PDB file of C-alpha atoms in Angstrom:
ATOM      1  CA  UNK A  15      42.239  72.883  77.178  1.00 55.00           C
ATOM      2  CA  UNK A  16      45.501  72.730  75.381  1.00 65.00           C
ATOM      3  CA  UNK A  17      47.036  75.789  73.798  1.00 75.00           C
ATOM      4  CA  UNK A  18      47.040  74.917  70.113  1.00 77.00           C
ATOM      5  CA  UNK A  19      49.066  77.919  68.965  1.00 81.00           C
ATOM      6  CA  UNK A  20      52.289  76.031  69.805  1.00 83.00           C
ATOM      7  CA  UNK A  21      51.447  73.551  67.051  1.00 85.00           C
ATOM      8  CA  UNK A  22      51.375  76.250  64.363  1.00 88.00           C
ATOM      9  CA  UNK A  23      54.777  75.214  62.880  1.00 91.00           C
ATOM     10  CA  UNK A  24      53.489  71.652  62.403  1.00 87.00           C
ATOM     11  CA  UNK A  25      50.405  73.003  60.645  1.00 87.00           C
ATOM     12  CA  UNK A  26      52.620  75.116  58.385  1.00 94.00           C
ATOM     13  CA  UNK A  27      54.742  72.042  57.586  1.00 94.00           C
ATOM     14  CA  UNK A  28      51.582  70.110  56.740  1.00 91.00           C
ATOM     15  CA  UNK A  29      50.431  72.834  54.363  1.00 94.00           C
ATOM     16  CA  UNK A  30      53.834  73.013  52.688  1.00 97.00           C
ATOM     17  CA  UNK A  31      53.947  69.209  52.340  1.00 96.00           C
ATOM     18  CA  UNK A  32      50.434  69.200  50.892  1.00 95.00           C
ATOM     19  CA  UNK A  33      51.300  71.966  48.429  1.00 96.00           C
ATOM     20  CA  UNK A  34      54.523  70.259  47.333  1.00 97.00           C
ATOM     21  CA  UNK A  35      52.905  66.860  46.860  1.00 96.00           C
ATOM     22  CA  UNK A  36      50.046  68.346  44.863  1.00 96.00           C
ATOM     23  CA  UNK A  37      52.561  70.250  42.721  1.00 95.00           C
ATOM     24  CA  UNK A  38      54.694  67.149  42.105  1.00 95.00           C
ATOM     25  CA  UNK A  39      51.678  65.147  41.003  1.00 94.00           C
ATOM     26  CA  UNK A  40      49.756  67.657  38.932  1.00 93.00           C
ATOM     27  CA  UNK A  41      52.528  69.843  37.515  1.00 93.00           C
ATOM     28  CA  UNK A  42      54.042  67.115  35.260  1.00 90.00           C
ATOM     29  CA  UNK A  43      50.542  66.093  34.179  1.00 89.00           C
ATOM     30  CA  UNK A  44      49.652  69.654  33.267  1.00 90.00           C
ATOM     31  CA  UNK A  45      52.947  70.340  31.523  1.00 90.00           C
ATOM     32  CA  UNK A  46      52.686  67.177  29.439  1.00 87.00           C
ATOM     33  CA  UNK A  47      49.093  68.003  28.508  1.00 85.00           C
ATOM     34  CA  UNK A  48      50.087  71.464  27.339  1.00 87.00           C
ATOM     35  CA  UNK A  49      53.281  70.543  25.494  1.00 88.00           C
ATOM     36  CA  UNK A  50      52.572  67.100  24.000  1.00 82.00           C
ATOM     37  CA  UNK A  51      49.886  65.531  21.879  1.00 80.00           C
ATOM     38  CA  UNK A  52      47.174  64.010  24.065  1.00 78.00           C
ATOM     39  CA  UNK A  53      45.292  61.387  22.089  1.00 80.00           C
ATOM     40  CA  UNK A  54      44.694  58.360  24.363  1.00 81.00           C
ATOM     41  CA  UNK A  55      43.329  55.135  22.923  1.00 84.00           C
ATOM     42  CA  UNK A  56      42.443  51.874  24.663  1.00 82.00           C
ATOM     43  CA  UNK A  57      45.636  50.255  23.369  1.00 79.00           C
ATOM     44  CA  UNK A  58      47.810  53.093  24.598  1.00 79.00           C
ATOM     45  CA  UNK A  59      46.299  52.998  28.088  1.00 79.00           C
ATOM     46  CA  UNK A  60      46.433  49.219  28.570  1.00 76.00           C
ATOM     47  CA  UNK A  61      49.274  47.728  30.630  1.00 70.00           C
ATOM     48  CA  UNK A  62      52.164  46.497  28.571  1.00 65.00           C
ATOM     49  CA  UNK A  63      54.211  43.437  29.471  1.00 59.00           C
ATOM     50  CA  UNK A  64      56.252  42.517  26.398  1.00 67.00           C
ATOM     51  CA  UNK A  65      53.153  42.134  24.312  1.00 64.00           C
ATOM     52  CA  UNK A  66      51.387  39.661  26.653  1.00 67.00           C
ATOM     53  CA  UNK A  67      48.461  40.357  28.914  1.00 66.00           C
ATOM     54  CA  UNK A  68      49.734  40.586  32.521  1.00 65.00           C
ATOM     55  CA  UNK A  69      50.476  37.116  33.909  1.00 67.00           C
ATOM     56  CA  UNK A  70      49.885  37.773  37.589  1.00 68.00           C
ATOM     57  CA  UNK A  71      49.074  40.353  40.200  1.00 66.00           C
ATOM     58  CA  UNK A  72      51.687  43.057  40.571  1.00 64.00           C
ATOM     59  CA  UNK A  73      51.686  42.372  44.307  1.00 66.00           C
ATOM     60  CA  UNK A  74      54.447  39.878  45.011  1.00 70.00           C
ATOM     61  CA  UNK A  75      54.848  37.857  48.202  1.00 72.00           C
ATOM     62  CA  UNK A  76      57.449  38.996  50.716  1.00 74.00           C
ATOM     63  CA  UNK A  77      60.006  36.805  52.386  1.00 77.00           C
ATOM     64  CA  UNK A  78      59.074  36.010  55.981  1.00 78.00           C
ATOM     65  CA  UNK A  79      62.490  37.322  57.077  1.00 81.00           C
ATOM     66  CA  UNK A  80      61.238  40.893  56.601  1.00 83.00           C
ATOM     67  CA  UNK A  81      58.759  40.139  59.370  1.00 84.00           C
ATOM     68  CA  UNK A  82      61.551  39.135  61.738  1.00 86.00           C
ATOM     69  CA  UNK A  83      63.343  42.410  61.020  1.00 86.00           C
ATOM     70  CA  UNK A  84      60.109  44.316  61.714  1.00 87.00           C
ATOM     71  CA  UNK A  85      59.545  42.482  65.019  1.00 88.00           C
ATOM     72  CA  UNK A  86      63.097  43.192  66.168  1.00 89.00           C
ATOM     73  CA  UNK A  87      62.607  46.843  65.159  1.00 89.00           C
ATOM     74  CA  UNK A  88      59.342  47.146  67.120  1.00 90.00           C
ATOM     75  CA  UNK A  89      60.943  45.700  70.287  1.00 91.00           C
ATOM     76  CA  UNK A  90      63.873  48.106  70.263  1.00 91.00           C
ATOM     77  CA  UNK A  91      61.594  50.968  69.197  1.00 91.00           C
ATOM     78  CA  UNK A  92      59.556  50.385  72.370  1.00 90.00           C
ATOM     79  CA  UNK A  93      62.745  50.210  74.394  1.00 91.00           C
ATOM     80  CA  UNK A  94      63.730  53.641  73.072  1.00 91.00           C
ATOM     81  CA  UNK A  95      60.223  54.983  73.767  1.00 91.00           C
ATOM     82  CA  UNK A  96      60.502  53.845  77.397  1.00 92.00           C
ATOM     83  CA  UNK A  97      63.791  55.719  77.734  1.00 92.00           C
ATOM     84  CA  UNK A  98      62.215  59.164  77.161  1.00 91.00           C
ATOM     85  CA  UNK A  99      60.057  59.403  80.327  1.00 91.00           C
ATOM     86  CA  UNK A 100      62.803  57.675  82.323  1.00 92.00           C
ATOM     87  CA  UNK A 101      65.387  60.272  81.290  1.00 92.00           C
ATOM     88  CA  UNK A 102      63.290  63.311  82.211  1.00 90.00           C
ATOM     89  CA  UNK A 103      61.976  61.924  85.515  1.00 88.00           C
ATOM     90  CA  UNK A 104      65.255  60.625  86.950  1.00 89.00           C
ATOM     91  CA  UNK A 105      65.392  63.315  89.643  1.00 87.00           C
ATOM     92  CA  UNK A 106      61.947  62.180  90.837  1.00 85.00           C
ATOM     93  CA  UNK A 107      62.570  58.421  90.781  1.00 86.00           C
ATOM     94  CA  UNK A 108      66.190  58.382  91.957  1.00 87.00           C
ATOM     95  CA  UNK A 109      68.349  55.281  92.194  1.00 91.00           C
ATOM     96  CA  UNK A 110      65.356  52.924  92.160  1.00 89.00           C
ATOM     97  CA  UNK A 111      64.286  54.312  88.799  1.00 90.00           C
ATOM     98  CA  UNK A 112      67.829  54.120  87.469  1.00 92.00           C
ATOM     99  CA  UNK A 113      68.234  50.493  88.579  1.00 93.00           C
ATOM    100  CA  UNK A 114      64.894  49.401  87.164  1.00 92.00           C
ATOM    101  CA  UNK A 115      65.800  50.795  83.751  1.00 93.00           C
ATOM    102  CA  UNK A 116      69.173  49.062  83.860  1.00 94.00           C
ATOM    103  CA  UNK A 117      67.436  45.735  84.590  1.00 93.00           C
ATOM    104  CA  UNK A 118      65.024  46.415  81.721  1.00 94.00           C
ATOM    105  CA  UNK A 119      67.905  47.153  79.368  1.00 94.00           C
ATOM    106  CA  UNK A 120      69.664  43.975  80.537  1.00 94.00           C
ATOM    107  CA  UNK A 121      66.531  41.925  79.756  1.00 92.00           C
ATOM    108  CA  UNK A 122      66.503  43.232  76.206  1.00 93.00           C
ATOM    109  CA  UNK A 123      70.272  42.871  75.924  1.00 94.00           C
ATOM    110  CA  UNK A 124      69.754  39.154  76.578  1.00 94.00           C
ATOM    111  CA  UNK A 125      67.326  39.143  73.651  1.00 93.00           C
ATOM    112  CA  UNK A 126      69.802  41.022  71.463  1.00 93.00           C
ATOM    113  CA  UNK A 127      72.592  38.571  72.380  1.00 93.00           C
ATOM    114  CA  UNK A 128      70.302  35.651  71.508  1.00 92.00           C
ATOM    115  CA  UNK A 129      69.330  37.204  68.167  1.00 91.00           C
ATOM    116  CA  UNK A 130      72.971  37.822  67.367  1.00 89.00           C
ATOM    117  CA  UNK A 131      74.021  34.323  68.420  1.00 88.00           C
ATOM    118  CA  UNK A 132      71.476  32.466  66.274  1.00 87.00           C
ATOM    119  CA  UNK A 133      72.238  34.735  63.328  1.00 82.00           C
ATOM    120  CA  UNK A 134      68.871  36.502  63.150  1.00 81.00           C
ATOM    121  CA  UNK A 135      70.632  39.794  62.440  1.00 82.00           C
ATOM    122  CA  UNK A 136      72.361  38.404  59.354  1.00 79.00           C
ATOM    123  CA  UNK A 137      70.559  38.377  56.050  1.00 75.00           C
ATOM    124  CA  UNK A 138      72.388  35.512  54.346  1.00 65.00           C
TER     125      UNK A 138
ATOM    126  CA  UNK B  17      38.161  77.450  72.632  1.00 64.00           C
ATOM    127  CA  UNK B  18      36.441  77.236  69.274  1.00 83.00           C
ATOM    128  CA  UNK B  19      39.698  76.211  67.618  1.00 82.00           C
ATOM    129  CA  UNK B  20      39.907  73.188  69.927  1.00 85.00           C
ATOM    130  CA  UNK B  21      36.322  72.249  69.105  1.00 88.00           C
ATOM    131  CA  UNK B  22      36.972  72.547  65.375  1.00 89.00           C
ATOM    132  CA  UNK B  23      40.179  70.514  65.699  1.00 88.00           C
ATOM    133  CA  UNK B  24      38.415  67.857  67.770  1.00 90.00           C
ATOM    134  CA  UNK B  25      35.598  67.391  65.274  1.00 93.00           C
ATOM    135  CA  UNK B  26      38.067  67.385  62.382  1.00 92.00           C
ATOM    136  CA  UNK B  27      40.268  64.687  63.962  1.00 93.00           C
ATOM    137  CA  UNK B  28      37.346  62.639  65.243  1.00 94.00           C
ATOM    138  CA  UNK B  29      35.469  62.635  61.932  1.00 96.00           C
ATOM    139  CA  UNK B  30      38.635  61.675  60.004  1.00 96.00           C
ATOM    140  CA  UNK B  31      39.310  58.852  62.490  1.00 96.00           C
ATOM    141  CA  UNK B  32      35.808  57.454  62.021  1.00 95.00           C
ATOM    142  CA  UNK B  33      35.808  57.912  58.248  1.00 96.00           C
ATOM    143  CA  UNK B  34      39.198  56.254  57.799  1.00 96.00           C
ATOM    144  CA  UNK B  35      38.221  53.428  60.175  1.00 94.00           C
ATOM    145  CA  UNK B  36      35.182  52.798  57.978  1.00 95.00           C
ATOM    146  CA  UNK B  37      37.424  52.840  54.909  1.00 94.00           C
ATOM    147  CA  UNK B  38      39.733  50.258  56.566  1.00 92.00           C
ATOM    148  CA  UNK B  39      36.809  47.842  56.530  1.00 89.00           C
ATOM    149  CA  UNK B  40      35.372  48.840  53.171  1.00 90.00           C
ATOM    150  CA  UNK B  41      38.568  49.017  51.099  1.00 87.00           C
ATOM    151  CA  UNK B  42      38.783  46.080  48.694  1.00 81.00           C
ATOM    152  CA  UNK B  43      42.556  46.010  48.645  1.00 80.00           C
ATOM    153  CA  UNK B  44      44.128  45.066  52.016  1.00 83.00           C
ATOM    154  CA  UNK B  45      47.131  47.302  51.318  1.00 85.00           C
ATOM    155  CA  UNK B  46      44.741  50.246  50.989  1.00 89.00           C
ATOM    156  CA  UNK B  47      43.167  49.164  54.294  1.00 90.00           C
ATOM    157  CA  UNK B  48      46.549  49.439  56.007  1.00 91.00           C
ATOM    158  CA  UNK B  49      47.087  52.906  54.516  1.00 92.00           C
ATOM    159  CA  UNK B  50      43.678  54.051  55.795  1.00 94.00           C
ATOM    160  CA  UNK B  51      44.636  52.583  59.181  1.00 94.00           C
ATOM    161  CA  UNK B  52      47.755  54.771  59.202  1.00 93.00           C
ATOM    162  CA  UNK B  53      45.576  57.840  58.573  1.00 94.00           C
ATOM    163  CA  UNK B  54      43.347  56.775  61.486  1.00 95.00           C
ATOM    164  CA  UNK B  55      46.415  56.422  63.756  1.00 94.00           C
ATOM    165  CA  UNK B  56      47.664  59.897  62.858  1.00 92.00           C
ATOM    166  CA  UNK B  57      44.325  61.483  63.681  1.00 94.00           C
ATOM    167  CA  UNK B  58      44.084  59.501  66.923  1.00 94.00           C
ATOM    168  CA  UNK B  59      47.454  61.047  67.807  1.00 93.00           C
ATOM    169  CA  UNK B  60      45.895  64.462  67.112  1.00 91.00           C
ATOM    170  CA  UNK B  61      43.066  63.645  69.525  1.00 91.00           C
ATOM    171  CA  UNK B  62      45.640  62.683  72.175  1.00 90.00           C
ATOM    172  CA  UNK B  63      47.326  66.068  71.729  1.00 88.00           C
ATOM    173  CA  UNK B  64      43.958  67.739  72.326  1.00 88.00           C
ATOM    174  CA  UNK B  65      43.635  65.720  75.543  1.00 84.00           C
ATOM    175  CA  UNK B  66      46.983  67.071  76.797  1.00 81.00           C
ATOM    176  CA  UNK B  67      48.566  63.609  76.479  1.00 84.00           C
ATOM    177  CA  UNK B  68      51.492  64.643  74.298  1.00 86.00           C
ATOM    178  CA  UNK B  69      53.623  61.633  75.212  1.00 89.00           C
ATOM    179  CA  UNK B  70      50.853  59.210  74.269  1.00 90.00           C
ATOM    180  CA  UNK B  71      50.445  61.096  70.978  1.00 91.00           C
ATOM    181  CA  UNK B  72      54.160  60.683  70.300  1.00 90.00           C
ATOM    182  CA  UNK B  73      53.961  56.987  71.181  1.00 91.00           C
ATOM    183  CA  UNK B  74      51.011  56.495  68.843  1.00 91.00           C
ATOM    184  CA  UNK B  75      52.983  58.020  65.986  1.00 91.00           C
ATOM    185  CA  UNK B  76      56.240  56.195  66.777  1.00 90.00           C
ATOM    186  CA  UNK B  77      54.901  52.790  67.725  1.00 90.00           C
ATOM    187  CA  UNK B  78      51.627  52.446  65.834  1.00 90.00           C
ATOM    188  CA  UNK B  79      52.468  54.339  62.662  1.00 90.00           C
ATOM    189  CA  UNK B  80      56.171  53.564  62.634  1.00 87.00           C
ATOM    190  CA  UNK B  81      56.123  49.925  63.645  1.00 87.00           C
ATOM    191  CA  UNK B  82      52.692  48.312  63.928  1.00 87.00           C
ATOM    192  CA  UNK B  83      51.438  49.632  60.586  1.00 88.00           C
ATOM    193  CA  UNK B  84      54.637  48.426  58.896  1.00 85.00           C
ATOM    194  CA  UNK B  85      54.115  45.046  60.530  1.00 87.00           C
ATOM    195  CA  UNK B  86      50.544  44.914  59.204  1.00 88.00           C
ATOM    196  CA  UNK B  87      51.797  45.841  55.762  1.00 84.00           C
ATOM    197  CA  UNK B  88      54.354  43.015  55.906  1.00 83.00           C
ATOM    198  CA  UNK B  89      51.684  40.535  57.009  1.00 82.00           C
ATOM    199  CA  UNK B  90      49.421  41.640  54.168  1.00 82.00           C
ATOM    200  CA  UNK B  91      52.250  41.335  51.685  1.00 79.00           C
ATOM    201  CA  UNK B  92      53.306  37.928  53.009  1.00 77.00           C
ATOM    202  CA  UNK B  93      49.869  36.356  52.788  1.00 75.00           C
ATOM    203  CA  UNK B  94      48.994  34.848  49.473  1.00 69.00           C
ATOM    204  CA  UNK B  95      45.466  36.194  49.336  1.00 67.00           C
ATOM    205  CA  UNK B  96      43.180  35.138  46.538  1.00 65.00           C
ATOM    206  CA  UNK B  97      40.409  37.722  46.561  1.00 64.00           C
ATOM    207  CA  UNK B  98      38.001  35.654  44.477  1.00 64.00           C
ATOM    208  CA  UNK B  99      38.157  32.702  46.883  1.00 68.00           C
ATOM    209  CA  UNK B 100      37.825  35.065  49.850  1.00 69.00           C
ATOM    210  CA  UNK B 101      34.482  36.314  48.591  1.00 69.00           C
ATOM    211  CA  UNK B 102      33.316  32.865  47.520  1.00 73.00           C
ATOM    212  CA  UNK B 103      32.021  31.782  50.946  1.00 74.00           C
ATOM    213  CA  UNK B 104      29.763  34.805  51.410  1.00 76.00           C
ATOM    214  CA  UNK B 105      26.419  32.990  51.275  1.00 80.00           C
ATOM    215  CA  UNK B 106      27.673  30.004  53.278  1.00 83.00           C
ATOM    216  CA  UNK B 107      29.072  32.156  56.095  1.00 84.00           C
ATOM    217  CA  UNK B 108      26.214  34.670  56.061  1.00 87.00           C
ATOM    218  CA  UNK B 109      24.296  33.197  59.090  1.00 90.00           C
ATOM    219  CA  UNK B 110      27.480  33.132  61.192  1.00 92.00           C
ATOM    220  CA  UNK B 111      28.235  36.743  60.240  1.00 90.00           C
ATOM    221  CA  UNK B 112      24.703  37.789  61.190  1.00 93.00           C
ATOM    222  CA  UNK B 113      25.079  36.015  64.555  1.00 95.00           C
ATOM    223  CA  UNK B 114      28.337  37.824  65.327  1.00 95.00           C
ATOM    224  CA  UNK B 115      26.793  41.127  64.245  1.00 94.00           C
ATOM    225  CA  UNK B 116      23.815  40.539  66.577  1.00 96.00           C
ATOM    226  CA  UNK B 117      26.147  39.840  69.520  1.00 96.00           C
ATOM    227  CA  UNK B 118      28.011  43.083  68.768  1.00 95.00           C
ATOM    228  CA  UNK B 119      24.709  44.974  68.483  1.00 95.00           C
ATOM    229  CA  UNK B 120      23.624  43.605  71.889  1.00 95.00           C
ATOM    230  CA  UNK B 121      26.930  44.763  73.377  1.00 95.00           C
ATOM    231  CA  UNK B 122      26.445  48.213  71.833  1.00 93.00           C
ATOM    232  CA  UNK B 123      22.931  48.488  73.271  1.00 94.00           C
ATOM    233  CA  UNK B 124      24.198  47.393  76.683  1.00 93.00           C
ATOM    234  CA  UNK B 125      27.041  49.882  76.470  1.00 90.00           C
ATOM    235  CA  UNK B 126      24.737  52.765  75.555  1.00 90.00           C
ATOM    236  CA  UNK B 127      22.380  51.704  78.347  1.00 89.00           C
ATOM    237  CA  UNK B 128      25.211  51.734  80.867  1.00 86.00           C
ATOM    238  CA  UNK B 129      26.277  55.154  79.569  1.00 81.00           C
ATOM    239  CA  UNK B 130      22.745  56.511  79.916  1.00 82.00           C
ATOM    240  CA  UNK B 131      22.546  55.213  83.498  1.00 80.00           C
ATOM    241  CA  UNK B 132      24.955  57.960  84.526  1.00 74.00           C
ATOM    242  CA  UNK B 133      28.663  58.432  84.847  1.00 67.00           C
ATOM    243  CA  UNK B 134      30.684  56.508  87.395  1.00 65.00           C
ATOM    244  CA  UNK B 135      32.128  58.730  90.082  1.00 67.00           C
ATOM    245  CA  UNK B 136      35.789  57.872  89.988  1.00 61.00           C
ATOM    246  CA  UNK B 137      36.763  60.725  92.288  1.00 62.00           C
ATOM    247  CA  UNK B 138      39.578  63.171  91.845  1.00 64.00           C
ATOM    248  CA  UNK B 139      43.188  62.107  91.825  1.00 63.00           C
ATOM    249  CA  UNK B 140      44.756  62.612  95.228  1.00 64.00           C
ATOM    250  CA  UNK B 141      47.622  61.311  97.349  1.00 63.00           C
ATOM    251  CA  UNK B 142      50.328  59.581  95.318  1.00 61.00           C
ATOM    252  CA  UNK B 143      48.040  59.479  92.286  1.00 58.00           C
ATOM    253  CA  UNK B 144      47.699  63.257  92.117  1.00 62.00           C
ATOM    254  CA  UNK B 145      49.686  64.848  89.331  1.00 60.00           C
ATOM    255  CA  UNK B 146      52.886  66.494  90.475  1.00 63.00           C
ATOM    256  CA  UNK B 147      52.510  70.268  89.971  1.00 66.00           C
ATOM    257  CA  UNK B 148      54.754  72.077  87.520  1.00 63.00           C
ATOM    258  CA  UNK B 149      55.804  68.953  85.655  1.00 69.00           C
ATOM    259  CA  UNK B 150      55.119  67.986  82.101  1.00 78.00           C
ATOM    260  CA  UNK B 151      52.987  65.067  81.069  1.00 80.00           C
ATOM    261  CA  UNK B 152      55.962  62.868  80.217  1.00 85.00           C
ATOM    262  CA  UNK B 153      57.717  63.668  83.500  1.00 85.00           C
ATOM    263  CA  UNK B 154      54.764  62.702  85.697  1.00 83.00           C
ATOM    264  CA  UNK B 155      54.317  59.536  83.640  1.00 86.00           C
ATOM    265  CA  UNK B 156      57.945  58.604  84.229  1.00 88.00           C
ATOM    266  CA  UNK B 157      57.640  59.426  87.929  1.00 86.00           C
ATOM    267  CA  UNK B 158      54.966  56.752  88.493  1.00 86.00           C
ATOM    268  CA  UNK B 159      56.107  54.243  85.870  1.00 88.00           C
ATOM    269  CA  UNK B 160      59.604  53.873  87.298  1.00 89.00           C
ATOM    270  CA  UNK B 161      58.693  53.953  90.972  1.00 87.00           C
ATOM    271  CA  UNK B 162      55.183  52.720  91.705  1.00 87.00           C
ATOM    272  CA  UNK B 163      54.709  50.446  88.688  1.00 89.00           C
ATOM    273  CA  UNK B 164      58.319  49.252  88.592  1.00 89.00           C
ATOM    274  CA  UNK B 165      57.524  45.526  88.597  1.00 91.00           C
ATOM    275  CA  UNK B 166      54.919  45.930  85.861  1.00 92.00           C
ATOM    276  CA  UNK B 167      57.551  47.757  83.837  1.00 92.00           C
ATOM    277  CA  UNK B 168      60.014  44.888  84.282  1.00 92.00           C
ATOM    278  CA  UNK B 169      57.241  42.459  83.341  1.00 93.00           C
ATOM    279  CA  UNK B 170      56.746  44.490  80.153  1.00 92.00           C
ATOM    280  CA  UNK B 171      60.438  43.990  79.449  1.00 93.00           C
ATOM    281  CA  UNK B 172      60.018  40.215  79.887  1.00 94.00           C
ATOM    282  CA  UNK B 173      57.015  40.279  77.528  1.00 94.00           C
ATOM    283  CA  UNK B 174      59.116  42.087  74.895  1.00 93.00           C
ATOM    284  CA  UNK B 175      61.916  39.538  75.363  1.00 94.00           C
ATOM    285  CA  UNK B 176      59.488  36.638  74.921  1.00 94.00           C
ATOM    286  CA  UNK B 177      58.012  38.271  71.806  1.00 91.00           C
ATOM    287  CA  UNK B 178      61.474  38.713  70.348  1.00 92.00           C
ATOM    288  CA  UNK B 179      62.620  35.141  71.051  1.00 92.00           C
ATOM    289  CA  UNK B 180      59.282  33.769  69.837  1.00 92.00           C
ATOM    290  CA  UNK B 181      59.562  35.639  66.536  1.00 90.00           C
ATOM    291  CA  UNK B 182      63.124  34.404  66.065  1.00 90.00           C
ATOM    292  CA  UNK B 183      62.218  30.791  66.848  1.00 90.00           C
ATOM    293  CA  UNK B 184      59.211  30.881  64.529  1.00 88.00           C
ATOM    294  CA  UNK B 185      60.682  32.612  61.502  1.00 85.00           C
ATOM    295  CA  UNK B 186      64.433  32.215  61.610  1.00 81.00           C
ATOM    296  CA  UNK B 187      66.061  29.623  59.407  1.00 77.00           C
ATOM    297  CA  UNK B 188      69.787  29.389  59.816  1.00 67.00           C
ATOM    298  CA  UNK B 189      71.001  29.902  56.281  1.00 63.00           C
ATOM    299  CA  UNK B 190      74.637  30.233  57.218  1.00 58.00           C
ATOM    300  CA  UNK B 191      76.386  27.226  55.758  1.00 58.00           C
ATOM    301  CA  UNK B 192      79.697  26.461  57.524  1.00 58.00           C
ATOM    302  CA  UNK B 193      81.564  26.784  54.236  1.00 58.00           C
ATOM    303  CA  UNK B 194      80.272  30.239  53.328  1.00 62.00           C
ATOM    304  CA  UNK B 195      80.360  31.604  56.853  1.00 67.00           C
ATOM    305  CA  UNK B 196      82.918  34.344  57.321  1.00 74.00           C
ATOM    306  CA  UNK B 197      84.870  34.307  60.590  1.00 79.00           C
ATOM    307  CA  UNK B 198      86.271  37.815  60.831  1.00 85.00           C
ATOM    308  CA  UNK B 199      88.302  37.050  63.966  1.00 87.00           C
ATOM    309  CA  UNK B 200      90.069  34.198  62.211  1.00 85.00           C
ATOM    310  CA  UNK B 201      90.849  36.440  59.252  1.00 86.00           C
ATOM    311  CA  UNK B 202      92.280  39.132  61.469  1.00 89.00           C
ATOM    312  CA  UNK B 203      94.411  36.660  63.475  1.00 88.00           C
ATOM    313  CA  UNK B 204      96.063  35.307  60.321  1.00 87.00           C
ATOM    314  CA  UNK B 205      99.689  36.379  60.041  1.00 86.00           C
ATOM    315  CA  UNK B 206     102.209  36.118  57.198  1.00 83.00           C
ATOM    316  CA  UNK B 207     104.494  33.629  59.022  1.00 83.00           C
ATOM    317  CA  UNK B 208     101.807  30.939  59.180  1.00 81.00           C
ATOM    318  CA  UNK B 209     100.075  31.740  55.942  1.00 82.00           C
ATOM    319  CA  UNK B 210     103.005  31.818  53.519  1.00 84.00           C
ATOM    320  CA  UNK B 211     106.022  29.600  52.895  1.00 81.00           C
ATOM    321  CA  UNK B 212     109.205  30.925  51.385  1.00 81.00           C
ATOM    322  CA  UNK B 213     110.994  28.347  49.223  1.00 82.00           C
ATOM    323  CA  UNK B 214     113.889  28.505  46.850  1.00 83.00           C
ATOM    324  CA  UNK B 215     113.479  25.526  44.528  1.00 84.00           C
ATOM    325  CA  UNK B 216     116.462  24.352  42.516  1.00 84.00           C
ATOM    326  CA  UNK B 217     116.307  24.588  38.781  1.00 86.00           C
ATOM    327  CA  UNK B 218     114.315  21.742  37.287  1.00 83.00           C
ATOM    328  CA  UNK B 219     112.851  20.581  40.660  1.00 81.00           C
ATOM    329  CA  UNK B 220     109.301  21.107  41.773  1.00 80.00           C
ATOM    330  CA  UNK B 221     108.137  22.519  45.056  1.00 79.00           C
ATOM    331  CA  UNK B 222     107.121  20.150  47.869  1.00 74.00           C
ATOM    332  CA  UNK B 223     104.055  21.366  49.636  1.00 69.00           C
TER     333      UNK B 223
END
């Protein structure tokens, strides 16, 4: 079984984050209740868009180019994730391990060069 | 000991509850957010299993990248919720059929589980964990020596995914007129770019 006491700092961070987020949400609500007049009516609580009822859903469609950025991010994110075990186990894998990672990096460098060449990294 | 048990049941119950909420949430964006909660708790379960590197990967890759990708897909689709629910009665028999197939698989799976555990043996030889090394170090030791070709194949798969995404979604919006060539700008020098003239009074300048 794993010794969980080493994760105590993370637990403390979680508690602090929870406390702060609760405070940021409920403190302004409480302060405004106590200091201002609180008399809600149906008209006051309805959404307001220059006097009209809302035309459409607030959820707008994204450009497909965001997806390309996300895919490129995920590929290089995985590349970075593969580097961690490689870096700590180099004395066990030796030159073979070093060479295999260099070939892997070269494979993805080809992809990066292609993305750069066709202009996938540019927004406009 | 009891702390581990409490942590396990906490993580496991949150994983199951948030997985149920992924399916039940009406709004697909909320589904993705519940999915992120499920991923985080799955990472907690991995920590309990001593697989710290896998836990880190789950947080980095699944929460950091895959969930964002799902969110983008959800935001890119033009989903009309009313029309999605419209075909409920028409598709009901098909849904029941799929559910029955899944139920049969579940029953088979539980039956196989009840039949007794498979004896996979203990890890020995090259598969035995190297003593006095961390989880991530032993993972690296096999990944970059024994499973080297699979690792390179994973690199090829990533390359194909990248090129495929570019080919499918990229539209070259760079018009030749608006495109900025930085090298050309840097190479420009005053001798070629400017002309010094001294026109006489009353005469124009020939260009």
